[in-house]
Short mmCIF file of C-alpha atoms and ligand atoms in Angstrom, two decimals:
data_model
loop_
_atom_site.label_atom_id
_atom_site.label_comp_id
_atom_site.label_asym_id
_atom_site.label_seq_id
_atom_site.Cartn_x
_atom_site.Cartn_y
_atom_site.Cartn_z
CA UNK P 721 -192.67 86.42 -208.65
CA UNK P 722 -191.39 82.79 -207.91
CA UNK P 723 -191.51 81.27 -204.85
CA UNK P 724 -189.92 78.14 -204.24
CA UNK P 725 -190.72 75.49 -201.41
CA UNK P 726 -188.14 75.39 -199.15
CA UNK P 727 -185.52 72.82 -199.75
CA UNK P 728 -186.11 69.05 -198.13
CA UNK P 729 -190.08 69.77 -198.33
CA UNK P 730 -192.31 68.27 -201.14
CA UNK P 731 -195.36 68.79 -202.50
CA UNK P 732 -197.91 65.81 -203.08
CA UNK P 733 -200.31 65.97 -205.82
CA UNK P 734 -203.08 64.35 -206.17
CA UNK P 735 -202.27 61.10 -207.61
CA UNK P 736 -199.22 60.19 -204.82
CA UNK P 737 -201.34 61.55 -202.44
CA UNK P 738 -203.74 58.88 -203.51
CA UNK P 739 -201.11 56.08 -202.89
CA UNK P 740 -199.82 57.76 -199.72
CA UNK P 741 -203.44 57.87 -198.10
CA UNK P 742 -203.85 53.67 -199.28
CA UNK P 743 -200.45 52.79 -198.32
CA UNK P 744 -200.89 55.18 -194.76
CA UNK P 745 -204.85 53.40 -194.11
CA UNK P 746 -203.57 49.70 -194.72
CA UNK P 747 -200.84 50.34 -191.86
CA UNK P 748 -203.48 51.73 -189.66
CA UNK P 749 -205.31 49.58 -189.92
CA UNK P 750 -202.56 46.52 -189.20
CA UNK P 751 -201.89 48.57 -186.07
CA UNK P 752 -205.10 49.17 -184.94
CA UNK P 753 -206.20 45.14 -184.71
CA UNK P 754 -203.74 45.21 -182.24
CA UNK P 755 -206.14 47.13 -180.05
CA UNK P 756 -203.86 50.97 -180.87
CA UNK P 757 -205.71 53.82 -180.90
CA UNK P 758 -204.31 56.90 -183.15
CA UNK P 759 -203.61 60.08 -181.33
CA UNK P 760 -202.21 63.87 -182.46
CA UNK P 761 -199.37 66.07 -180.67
CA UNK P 762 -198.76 69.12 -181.57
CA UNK P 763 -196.63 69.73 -184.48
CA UNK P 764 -194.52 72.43 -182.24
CA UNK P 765 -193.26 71.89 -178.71
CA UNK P 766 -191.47 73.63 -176.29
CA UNK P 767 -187.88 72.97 -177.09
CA UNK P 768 -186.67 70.94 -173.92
CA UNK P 769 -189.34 68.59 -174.54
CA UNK P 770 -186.45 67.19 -176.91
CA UNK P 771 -183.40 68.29 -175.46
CA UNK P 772 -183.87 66.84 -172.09
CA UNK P 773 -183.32 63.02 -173.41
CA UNK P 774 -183.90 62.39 -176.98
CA UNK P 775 -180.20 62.71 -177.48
CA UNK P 776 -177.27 64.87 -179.56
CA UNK P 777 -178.45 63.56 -182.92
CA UNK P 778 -181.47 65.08 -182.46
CA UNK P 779 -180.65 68.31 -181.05
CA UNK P 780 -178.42 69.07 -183.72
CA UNK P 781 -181.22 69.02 -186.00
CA UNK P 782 -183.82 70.45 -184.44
CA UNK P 783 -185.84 73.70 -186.05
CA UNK P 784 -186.05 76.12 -183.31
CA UNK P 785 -187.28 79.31 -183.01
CA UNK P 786 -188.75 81.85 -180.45
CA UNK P 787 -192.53 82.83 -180.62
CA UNK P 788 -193.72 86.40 -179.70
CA UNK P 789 -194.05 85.62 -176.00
CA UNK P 790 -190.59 84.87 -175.54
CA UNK P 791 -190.67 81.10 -175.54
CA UNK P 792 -188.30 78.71 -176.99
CA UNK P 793 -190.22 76.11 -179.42
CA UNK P 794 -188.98 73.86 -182.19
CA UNK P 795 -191.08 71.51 -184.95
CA UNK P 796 -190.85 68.57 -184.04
CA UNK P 797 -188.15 66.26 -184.83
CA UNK P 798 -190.08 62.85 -183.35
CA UNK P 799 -193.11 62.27 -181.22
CA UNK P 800 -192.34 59.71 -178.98
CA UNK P 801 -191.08 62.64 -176.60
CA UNK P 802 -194.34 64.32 -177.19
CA UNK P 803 -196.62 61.19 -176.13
CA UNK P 804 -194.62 60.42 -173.08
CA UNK P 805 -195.89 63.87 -172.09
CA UNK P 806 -198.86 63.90 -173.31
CA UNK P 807 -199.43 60.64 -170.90
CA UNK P 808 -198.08 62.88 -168.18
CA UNK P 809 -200.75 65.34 -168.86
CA UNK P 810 -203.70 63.42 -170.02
CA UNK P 811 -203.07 59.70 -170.75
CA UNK P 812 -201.74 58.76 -167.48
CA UNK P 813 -205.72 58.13 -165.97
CA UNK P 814 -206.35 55.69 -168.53
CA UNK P 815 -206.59 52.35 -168.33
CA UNK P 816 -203.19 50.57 -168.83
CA UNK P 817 -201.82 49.27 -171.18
CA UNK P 818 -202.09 52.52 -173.27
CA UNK P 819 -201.75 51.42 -176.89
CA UNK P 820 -201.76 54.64 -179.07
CA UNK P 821 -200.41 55.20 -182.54
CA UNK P 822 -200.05 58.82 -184.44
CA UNK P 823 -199.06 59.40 -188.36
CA UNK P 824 -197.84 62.99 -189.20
CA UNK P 825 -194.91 65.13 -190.27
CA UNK P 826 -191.93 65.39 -188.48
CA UNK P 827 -189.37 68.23 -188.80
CA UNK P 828 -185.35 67.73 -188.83
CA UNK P 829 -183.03 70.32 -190.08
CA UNK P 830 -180.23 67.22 -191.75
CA UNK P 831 -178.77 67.54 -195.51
CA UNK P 832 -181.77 66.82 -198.29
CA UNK P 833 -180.60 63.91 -200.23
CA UNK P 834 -182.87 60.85 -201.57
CA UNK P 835 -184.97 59.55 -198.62
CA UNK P 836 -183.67 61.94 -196.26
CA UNK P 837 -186.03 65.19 -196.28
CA UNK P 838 -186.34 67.94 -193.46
CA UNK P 839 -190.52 67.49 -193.35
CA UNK P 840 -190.94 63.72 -193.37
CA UNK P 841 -193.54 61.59 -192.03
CA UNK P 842 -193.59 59.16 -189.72
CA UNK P 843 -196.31 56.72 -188.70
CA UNK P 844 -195.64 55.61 -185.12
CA UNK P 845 -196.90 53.50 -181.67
CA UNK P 846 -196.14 53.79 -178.19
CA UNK P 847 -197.19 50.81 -175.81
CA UNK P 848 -196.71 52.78 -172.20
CA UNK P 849 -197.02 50.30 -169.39
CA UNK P 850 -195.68 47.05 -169.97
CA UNK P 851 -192.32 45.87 -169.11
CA UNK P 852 -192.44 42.29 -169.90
CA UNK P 853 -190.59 40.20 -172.79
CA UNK P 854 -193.89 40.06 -174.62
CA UNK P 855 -194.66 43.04 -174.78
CA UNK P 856 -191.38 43.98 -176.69
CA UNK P 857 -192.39 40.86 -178.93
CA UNK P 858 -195.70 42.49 -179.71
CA UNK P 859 -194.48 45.69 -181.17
CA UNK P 860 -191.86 44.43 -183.07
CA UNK P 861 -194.59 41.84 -184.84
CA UNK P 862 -196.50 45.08 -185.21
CA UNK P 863 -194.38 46.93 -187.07
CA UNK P 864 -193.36 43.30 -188.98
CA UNK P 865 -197.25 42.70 -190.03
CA UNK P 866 -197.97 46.07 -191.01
CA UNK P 867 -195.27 45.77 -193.63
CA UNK P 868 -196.76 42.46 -194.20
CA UNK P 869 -199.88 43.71 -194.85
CA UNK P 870 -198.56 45.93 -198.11
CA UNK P 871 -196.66 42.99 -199.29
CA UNK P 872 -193.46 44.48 -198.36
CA UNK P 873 -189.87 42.61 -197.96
CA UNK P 874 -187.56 44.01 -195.40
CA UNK P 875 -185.22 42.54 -192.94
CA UNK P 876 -185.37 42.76 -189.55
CA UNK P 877 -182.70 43.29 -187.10
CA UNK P 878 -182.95 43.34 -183.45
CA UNK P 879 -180.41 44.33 -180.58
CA UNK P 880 -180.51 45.07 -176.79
CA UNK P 881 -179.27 48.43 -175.40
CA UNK P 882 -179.77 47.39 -172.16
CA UNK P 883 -176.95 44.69 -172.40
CA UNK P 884 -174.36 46.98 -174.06
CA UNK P 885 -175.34 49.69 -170.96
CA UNK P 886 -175.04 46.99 -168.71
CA UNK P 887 -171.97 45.74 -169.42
CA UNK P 888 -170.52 49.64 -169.30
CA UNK P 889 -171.81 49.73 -166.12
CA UNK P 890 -170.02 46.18 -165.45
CA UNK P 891 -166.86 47.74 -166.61
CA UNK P 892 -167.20 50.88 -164.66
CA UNK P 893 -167.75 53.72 -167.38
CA UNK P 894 -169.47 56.34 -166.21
CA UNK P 895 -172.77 56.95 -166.69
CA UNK P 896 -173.10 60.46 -168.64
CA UNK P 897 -170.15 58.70 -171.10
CA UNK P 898 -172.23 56.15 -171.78
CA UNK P 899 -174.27 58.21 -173.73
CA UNK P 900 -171.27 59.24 -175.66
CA UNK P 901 -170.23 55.86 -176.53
CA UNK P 902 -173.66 54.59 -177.82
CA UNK P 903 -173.95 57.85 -179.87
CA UNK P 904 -170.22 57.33 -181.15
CA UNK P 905 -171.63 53.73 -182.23
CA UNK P 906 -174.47 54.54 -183.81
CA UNK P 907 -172.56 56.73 -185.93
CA UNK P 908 -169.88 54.17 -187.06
CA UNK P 909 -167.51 56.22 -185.06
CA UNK P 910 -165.50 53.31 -183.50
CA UNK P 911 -162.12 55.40 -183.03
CA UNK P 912 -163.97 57.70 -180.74
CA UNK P 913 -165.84 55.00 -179.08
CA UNK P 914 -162.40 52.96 -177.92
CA UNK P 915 -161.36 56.21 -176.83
CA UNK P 916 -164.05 56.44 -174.36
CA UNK P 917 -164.02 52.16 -172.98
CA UNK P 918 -160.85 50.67 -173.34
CA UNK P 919 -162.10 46.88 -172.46
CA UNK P 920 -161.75 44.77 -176.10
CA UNK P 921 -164.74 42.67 -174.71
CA UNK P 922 -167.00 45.66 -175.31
CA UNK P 923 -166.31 45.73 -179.07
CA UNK P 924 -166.43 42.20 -178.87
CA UNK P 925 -169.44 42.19 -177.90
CA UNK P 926 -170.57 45.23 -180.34
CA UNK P 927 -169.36 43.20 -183.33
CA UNK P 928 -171.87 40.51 -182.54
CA UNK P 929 -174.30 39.75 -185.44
CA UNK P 930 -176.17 36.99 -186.87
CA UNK P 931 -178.88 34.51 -186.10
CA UNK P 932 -179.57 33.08 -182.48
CA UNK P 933 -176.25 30.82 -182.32
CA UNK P 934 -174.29 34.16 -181.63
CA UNK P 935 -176.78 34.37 -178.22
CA UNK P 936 -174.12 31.28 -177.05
CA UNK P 937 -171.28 33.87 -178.20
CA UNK P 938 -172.71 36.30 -176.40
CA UNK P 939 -173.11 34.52 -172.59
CA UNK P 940 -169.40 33.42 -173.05
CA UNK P 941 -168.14 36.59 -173.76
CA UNK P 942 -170.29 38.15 -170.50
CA UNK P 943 -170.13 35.17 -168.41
CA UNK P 944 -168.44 37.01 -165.95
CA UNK P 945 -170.24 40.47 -166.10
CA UNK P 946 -172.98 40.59 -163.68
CA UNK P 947 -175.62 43.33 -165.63
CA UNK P 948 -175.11 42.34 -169.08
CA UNK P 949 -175.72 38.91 -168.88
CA UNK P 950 -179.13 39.80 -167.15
CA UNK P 951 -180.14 42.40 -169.69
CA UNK P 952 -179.40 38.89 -172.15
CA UNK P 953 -181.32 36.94 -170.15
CA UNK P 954 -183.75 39.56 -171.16
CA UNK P 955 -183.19 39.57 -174.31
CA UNK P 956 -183.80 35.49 -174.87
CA UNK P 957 -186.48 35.85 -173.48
CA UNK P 958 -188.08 38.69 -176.40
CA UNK P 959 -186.17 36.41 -178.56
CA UNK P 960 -188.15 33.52 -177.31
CA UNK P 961 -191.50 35.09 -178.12
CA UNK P 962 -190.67 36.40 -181.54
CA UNK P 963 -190.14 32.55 -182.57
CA UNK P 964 -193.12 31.77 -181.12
CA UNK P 965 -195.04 34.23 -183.15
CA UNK P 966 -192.65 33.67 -186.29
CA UNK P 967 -191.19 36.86 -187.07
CA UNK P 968 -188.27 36.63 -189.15
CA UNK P 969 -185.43 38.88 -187.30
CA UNK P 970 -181.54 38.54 -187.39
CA UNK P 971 -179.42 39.75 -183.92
CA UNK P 972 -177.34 42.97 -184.41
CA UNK P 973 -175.66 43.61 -181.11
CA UNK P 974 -173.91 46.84 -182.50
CA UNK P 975 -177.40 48.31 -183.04
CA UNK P 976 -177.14 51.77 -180.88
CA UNK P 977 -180.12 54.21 -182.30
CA UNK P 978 -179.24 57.66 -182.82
CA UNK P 979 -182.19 58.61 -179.31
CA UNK P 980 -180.58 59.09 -176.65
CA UNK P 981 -183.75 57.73 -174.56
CA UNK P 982 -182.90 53.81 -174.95
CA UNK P 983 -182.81 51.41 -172.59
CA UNK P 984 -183.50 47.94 -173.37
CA UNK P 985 -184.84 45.78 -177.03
CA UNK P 986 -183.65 48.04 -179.99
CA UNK P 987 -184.57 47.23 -183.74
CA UNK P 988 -184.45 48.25 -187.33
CA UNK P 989 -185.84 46.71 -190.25
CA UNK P 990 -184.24 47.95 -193.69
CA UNK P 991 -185.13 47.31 -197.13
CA UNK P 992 -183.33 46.37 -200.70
CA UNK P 993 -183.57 49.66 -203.04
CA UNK P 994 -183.74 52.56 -201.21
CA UNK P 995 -179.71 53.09 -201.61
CA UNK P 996 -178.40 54.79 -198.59
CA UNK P 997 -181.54 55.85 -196.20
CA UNK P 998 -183.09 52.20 -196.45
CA UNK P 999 -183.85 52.66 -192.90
CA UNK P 1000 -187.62 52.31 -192.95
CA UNK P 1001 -187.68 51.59 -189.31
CA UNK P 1002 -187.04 52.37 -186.09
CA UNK P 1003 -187.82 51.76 -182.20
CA UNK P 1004 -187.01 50.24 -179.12
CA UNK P 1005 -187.90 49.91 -174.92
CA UNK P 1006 -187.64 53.29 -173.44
CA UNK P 1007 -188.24 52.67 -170.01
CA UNK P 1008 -186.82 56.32 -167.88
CA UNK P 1009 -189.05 58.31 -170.62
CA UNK P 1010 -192.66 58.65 -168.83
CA UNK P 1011 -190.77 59.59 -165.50
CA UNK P 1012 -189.04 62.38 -167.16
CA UNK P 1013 -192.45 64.07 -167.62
CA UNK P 1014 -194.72 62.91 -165.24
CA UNK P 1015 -192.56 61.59 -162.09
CA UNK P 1016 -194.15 57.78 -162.66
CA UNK P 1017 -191.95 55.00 -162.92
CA UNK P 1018 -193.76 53.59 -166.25
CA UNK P 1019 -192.25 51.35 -168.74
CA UNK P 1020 -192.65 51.97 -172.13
CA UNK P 1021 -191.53 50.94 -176.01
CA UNK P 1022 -192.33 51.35 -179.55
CA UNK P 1023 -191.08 52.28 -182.96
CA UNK P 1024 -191.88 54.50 -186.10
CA UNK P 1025 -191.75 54.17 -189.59
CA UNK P 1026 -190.05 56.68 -191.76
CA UNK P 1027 -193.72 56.62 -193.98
CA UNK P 1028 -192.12 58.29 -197.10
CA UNK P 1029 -189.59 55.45 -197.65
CA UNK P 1030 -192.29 52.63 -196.82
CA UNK P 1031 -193.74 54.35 -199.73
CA UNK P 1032 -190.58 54.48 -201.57
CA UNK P 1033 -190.00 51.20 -201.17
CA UNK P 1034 -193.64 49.75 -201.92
CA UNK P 1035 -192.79 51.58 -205.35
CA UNK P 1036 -189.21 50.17 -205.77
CA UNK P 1037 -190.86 46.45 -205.03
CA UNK P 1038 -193.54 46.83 -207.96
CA UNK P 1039 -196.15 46.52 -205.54
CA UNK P 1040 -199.29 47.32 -207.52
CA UNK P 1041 -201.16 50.27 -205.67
CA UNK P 1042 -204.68 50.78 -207.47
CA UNK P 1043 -205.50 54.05 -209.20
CA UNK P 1044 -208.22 56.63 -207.61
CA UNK P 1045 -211.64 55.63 -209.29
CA UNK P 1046 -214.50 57.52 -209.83
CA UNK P 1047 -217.91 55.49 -209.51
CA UNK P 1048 -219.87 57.93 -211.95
CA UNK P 1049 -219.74 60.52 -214.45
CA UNK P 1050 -223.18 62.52 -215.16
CA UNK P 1051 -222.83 63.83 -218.82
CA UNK P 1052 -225.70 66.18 -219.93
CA UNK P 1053 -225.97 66.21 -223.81
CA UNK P 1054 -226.69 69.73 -223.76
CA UNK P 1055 -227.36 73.18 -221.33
CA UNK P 1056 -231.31 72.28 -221.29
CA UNK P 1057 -230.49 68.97 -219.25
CA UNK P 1058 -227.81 70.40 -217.43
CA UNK P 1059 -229.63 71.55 -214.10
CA UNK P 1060 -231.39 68.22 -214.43
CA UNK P 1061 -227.44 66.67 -214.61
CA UNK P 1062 -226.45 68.52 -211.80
CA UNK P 1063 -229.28 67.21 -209.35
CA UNK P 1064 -228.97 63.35 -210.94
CA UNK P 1065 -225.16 63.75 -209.69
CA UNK P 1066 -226.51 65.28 -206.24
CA UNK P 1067 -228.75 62.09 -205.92
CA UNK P 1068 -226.39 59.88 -206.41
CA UNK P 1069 -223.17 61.19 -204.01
CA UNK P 1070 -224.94 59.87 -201.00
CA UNK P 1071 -223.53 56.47 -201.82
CA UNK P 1072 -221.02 56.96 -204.19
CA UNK P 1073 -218.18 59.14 -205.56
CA UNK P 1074 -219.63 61.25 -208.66
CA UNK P 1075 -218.86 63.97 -211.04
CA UNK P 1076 -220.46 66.01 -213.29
CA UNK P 1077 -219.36 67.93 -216.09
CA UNK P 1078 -218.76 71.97 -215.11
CA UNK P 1079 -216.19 72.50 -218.42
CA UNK P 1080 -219.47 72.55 -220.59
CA UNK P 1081 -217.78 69.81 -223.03
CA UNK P 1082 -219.62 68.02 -225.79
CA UNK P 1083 -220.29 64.08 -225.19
CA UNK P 1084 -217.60 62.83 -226.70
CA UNK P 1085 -214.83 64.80 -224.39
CA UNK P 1086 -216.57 64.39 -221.35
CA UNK P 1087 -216.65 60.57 -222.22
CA UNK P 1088 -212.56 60.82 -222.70
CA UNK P 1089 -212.26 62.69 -219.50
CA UNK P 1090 -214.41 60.27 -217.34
CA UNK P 1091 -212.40 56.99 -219.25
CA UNK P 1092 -209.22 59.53 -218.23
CA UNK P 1093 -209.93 59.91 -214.64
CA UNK P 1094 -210.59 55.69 -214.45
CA UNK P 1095 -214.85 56.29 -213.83
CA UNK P 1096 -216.54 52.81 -213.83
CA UNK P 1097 -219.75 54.32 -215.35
CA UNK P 1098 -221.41 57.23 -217.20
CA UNK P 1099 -224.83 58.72 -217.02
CA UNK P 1100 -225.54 60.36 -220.26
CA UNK P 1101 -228.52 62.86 -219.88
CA UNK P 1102 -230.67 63.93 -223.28
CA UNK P 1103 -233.52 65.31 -222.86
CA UNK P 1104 -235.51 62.81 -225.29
CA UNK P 1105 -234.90 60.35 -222.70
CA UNK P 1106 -235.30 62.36 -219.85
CA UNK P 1107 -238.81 63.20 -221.04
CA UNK P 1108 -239.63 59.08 -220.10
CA UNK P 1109 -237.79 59.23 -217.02
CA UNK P 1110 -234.92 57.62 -218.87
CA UNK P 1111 -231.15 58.32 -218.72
CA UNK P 1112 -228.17 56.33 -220.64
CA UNK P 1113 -225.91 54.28 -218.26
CA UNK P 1114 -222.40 53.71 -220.11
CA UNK P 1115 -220.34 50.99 -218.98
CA UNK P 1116 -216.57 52.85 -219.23
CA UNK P 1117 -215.13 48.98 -219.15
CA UNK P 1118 -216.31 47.40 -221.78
CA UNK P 1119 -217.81 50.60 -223.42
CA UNK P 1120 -221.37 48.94 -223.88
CA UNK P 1121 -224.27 51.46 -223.33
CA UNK P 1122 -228.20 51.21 -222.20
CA UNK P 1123 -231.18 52.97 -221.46
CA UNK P 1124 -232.26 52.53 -217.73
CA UNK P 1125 -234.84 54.20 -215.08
CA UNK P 1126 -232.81 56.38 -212.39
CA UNK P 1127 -234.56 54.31 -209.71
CA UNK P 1128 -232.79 50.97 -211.44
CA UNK P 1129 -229.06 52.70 -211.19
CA UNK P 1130 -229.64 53.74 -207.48
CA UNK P 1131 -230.39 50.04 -207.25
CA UNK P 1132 -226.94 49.31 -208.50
CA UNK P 1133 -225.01 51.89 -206.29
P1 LIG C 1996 -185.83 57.43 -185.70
O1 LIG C 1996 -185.00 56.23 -185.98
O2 LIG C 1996 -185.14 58.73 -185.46
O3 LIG C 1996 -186.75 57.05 -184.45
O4 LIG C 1996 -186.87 57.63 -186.87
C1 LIG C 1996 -187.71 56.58 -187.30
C2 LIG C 1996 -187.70 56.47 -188.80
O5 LIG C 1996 -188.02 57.74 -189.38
C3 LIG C 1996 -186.34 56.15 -189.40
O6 LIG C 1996 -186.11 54.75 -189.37
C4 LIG C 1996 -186.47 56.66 -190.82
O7 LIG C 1996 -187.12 55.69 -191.63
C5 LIG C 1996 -187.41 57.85 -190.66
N1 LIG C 1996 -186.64 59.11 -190.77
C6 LIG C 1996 -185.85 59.68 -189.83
N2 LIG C 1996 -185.32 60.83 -190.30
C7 LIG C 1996 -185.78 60.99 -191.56
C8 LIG C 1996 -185.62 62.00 -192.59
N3 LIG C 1996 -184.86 63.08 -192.40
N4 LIG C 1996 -186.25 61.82 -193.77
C9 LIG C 1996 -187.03 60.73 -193.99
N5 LIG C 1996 -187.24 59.77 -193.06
C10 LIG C 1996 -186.63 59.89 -191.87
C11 LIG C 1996 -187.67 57.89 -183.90
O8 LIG C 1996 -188.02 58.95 -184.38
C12 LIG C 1996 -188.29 57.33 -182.65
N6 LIG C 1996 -189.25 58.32 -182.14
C13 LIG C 1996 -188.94 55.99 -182.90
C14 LIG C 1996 -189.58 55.42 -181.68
C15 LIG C 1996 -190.88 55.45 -181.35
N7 LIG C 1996 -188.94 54.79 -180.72
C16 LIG C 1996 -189.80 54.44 -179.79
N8 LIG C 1996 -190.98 54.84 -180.16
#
């Protein structure tokens, strides 16, 4: 009988899984130098977790079903949700700020095409308790140097929900449309958006894209709008910062995020290649989140990358990631020496990665298996040499071979 994986999964063998785990420690590690520590949530939740503010988009999508107790859970579709509660439960004793960071798969029920799965991982990190310029600076020159650090090109767009909000609430819209109209944005749906605010300066404002002259733009169009030009204020100020660090960014006013839980800095970096989901990031200030779930007015914002197209993309760029390697292949000449083999490659796995031969090949295959599987040396055990405490260290590089004392290799390893 065949049995298919179910469609938008994948399966990783061995040698992507390789080049997932490098590309997946190098960003960890990026993150964690600035002071983030990883966490895990669960990979199901109780549905409302998500439905109470993580928006339409996300609803839509979500894989729900009911356990044998009755209770409505889904997979979920994002974590930030989940750490905002798990601060409410746990996290909220620690010392602030609370820097965490989690890397796992994600579950969203949307059409399979390339880039776009329905398991896909995300690497993410939540900075829960500061509400200051610099520490929206921080995590977007997170997210920047951890692409960095694979060699990555992207661009960089940043926007501010809180001045598009503000200026709704400048022009009077009402606050559950709001929600509407930044979802209708996101979406590209502009027809449904006028429906919903009928003042041109909105889209004027919307349209706004570029480098930091359209920031002059920007304070003539909402010179006379009272929030908005605050929540720019704001925003020159984050803006102020990320030239003072020298991340490369571009302003995208129109940028509206598909979360419903928004409420200041938004950004996105894309890359060349991908075709249509080139979106390899996403994040932004969430501010109303934490109280949600734990009552405490606590500030809050961060941003996760879609892993699998980082990957994607590290590919598309040429960026050289290096093959597994084995350190040592143990290859007994023959079933006399191969107990002896099995304990010289027990000896030596303390230190280093080593295999020994269990297909009972001759020599000559196991050396074309261990030059196959990229092994930087081979012990070759005969039982001549083995009788003077002697094996044969091969040199799989340059193919050179010598005779050499076991104690003299564990020297070298
Ligand atoms: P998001 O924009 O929904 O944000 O997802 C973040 C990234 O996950 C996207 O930019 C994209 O690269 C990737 N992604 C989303 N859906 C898929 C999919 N179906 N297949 C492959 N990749 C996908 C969030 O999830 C927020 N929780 C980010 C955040 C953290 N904001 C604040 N903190």
């Amino acid at each position: 009988m065949k049995v298919e994986k179910p469609r938008g999964t994948r399966d990783f063998a061995p040698d992507e899984m390789w080049a997932r785990t490098l590309v997946e420690r190098k960003m960890s590690c990026a993150i964690e130098n600035y002071g983030y520590r990883r966490v895990s949530v669960p990979t199901f939740e109780r549905s409302e977790l998500f439905r109470l503010k993580s928006g339409e988009e996300i609803a839509q999508h979500m894989y729900v079903f009911e356990d044998k107790g009755g209770r409505e859970l889904c997979l979920r579709p994002e974590a930030t949700a989940s750490v905002c509660r798990m601060f409410a439960e746990e996290l909220r004793a620690y010392q602030k700020p609370v820097k965490v960071y989690y890397s796992g798969p994600m579950f969203r029920y949307e059409e399979p095409q390339k880039g776009r799965y329905r398991e896909f991982w995300q690497i993410g990190v939540e900075l829960i308790g500061p509400s200051g310029p610099e520490s929206d600076a921080e995590v977007i020159e997170v997210a920047a140097r951890s692409l960095k650090s694979m060699g990555l090109k992207f661009e960089l767009e940043v926007g501010h929900l809180g001045i598009l909000r503000g200026l709704m609430q400048d022009l009077k819209v009402k606050e559950e449309v709001q929600d509407d109209v930044i979802s209708a944005i996101d979406r590209g749906q502009k027809d449904k958006a006028e429906k919903l605010v009928k003042d041109k300066v909105f889209f004027d404002l919307v349209e706004l894209k570029g480098d930091k002259k359209i920031i002059k733009k920007a304070e003539k169009i909402l010179k006379d709008y009272e929030n908005a030009s605050k929540a720019l204020g704001e925003f020159k100020g984050i803006l102020s910062y990320l030239d003072a660090l020298e991340v490369d960014y571009s302003i995208n006013l129109g940028i509206a995020r598909g979360l419903e839980y928004y409420t200041g800095m938004v950004f996105e970096i894309r890359v060349e290649g991908l075709g249509a989901q080139n979106q390899i990031c996403g994040g932004g200030r969430y501010d109303n989140l934490v109280e949600l779930f734990s009552g405490l007015s606590v500030p809050a914002v961060g941003f996760a990358f879609g892993f699998d197209r980082v990957v994607e993309a590290v590919k598309e760029q040429g960026i050289e990631i290096p093959k597994k390697k084995i350190d040592l292949v143990v290859a007994p000449v023959s079933d006399e020496v191969r107990e002896e083999a099995m304990k010289i490659a027990s000896r030596f796995r303390g230190n280093c990665s080593v295999e020994v031969d269990l297909m009972n090949r001759k020599l000559g295959k196991i050396l074309e298996y261990a030059s196959r599987i990229n092994a930087r040396y081979t012990i070759i055990v005969g039982p001549k040499e083995l009788e003077k405490g002697l094996v044969v260290l091969r040199d799989m590089k340059s193919g050179t071979q010598k005779e050499i004392g076991l104690n003299e290799i564990e020297r070298i390893f």
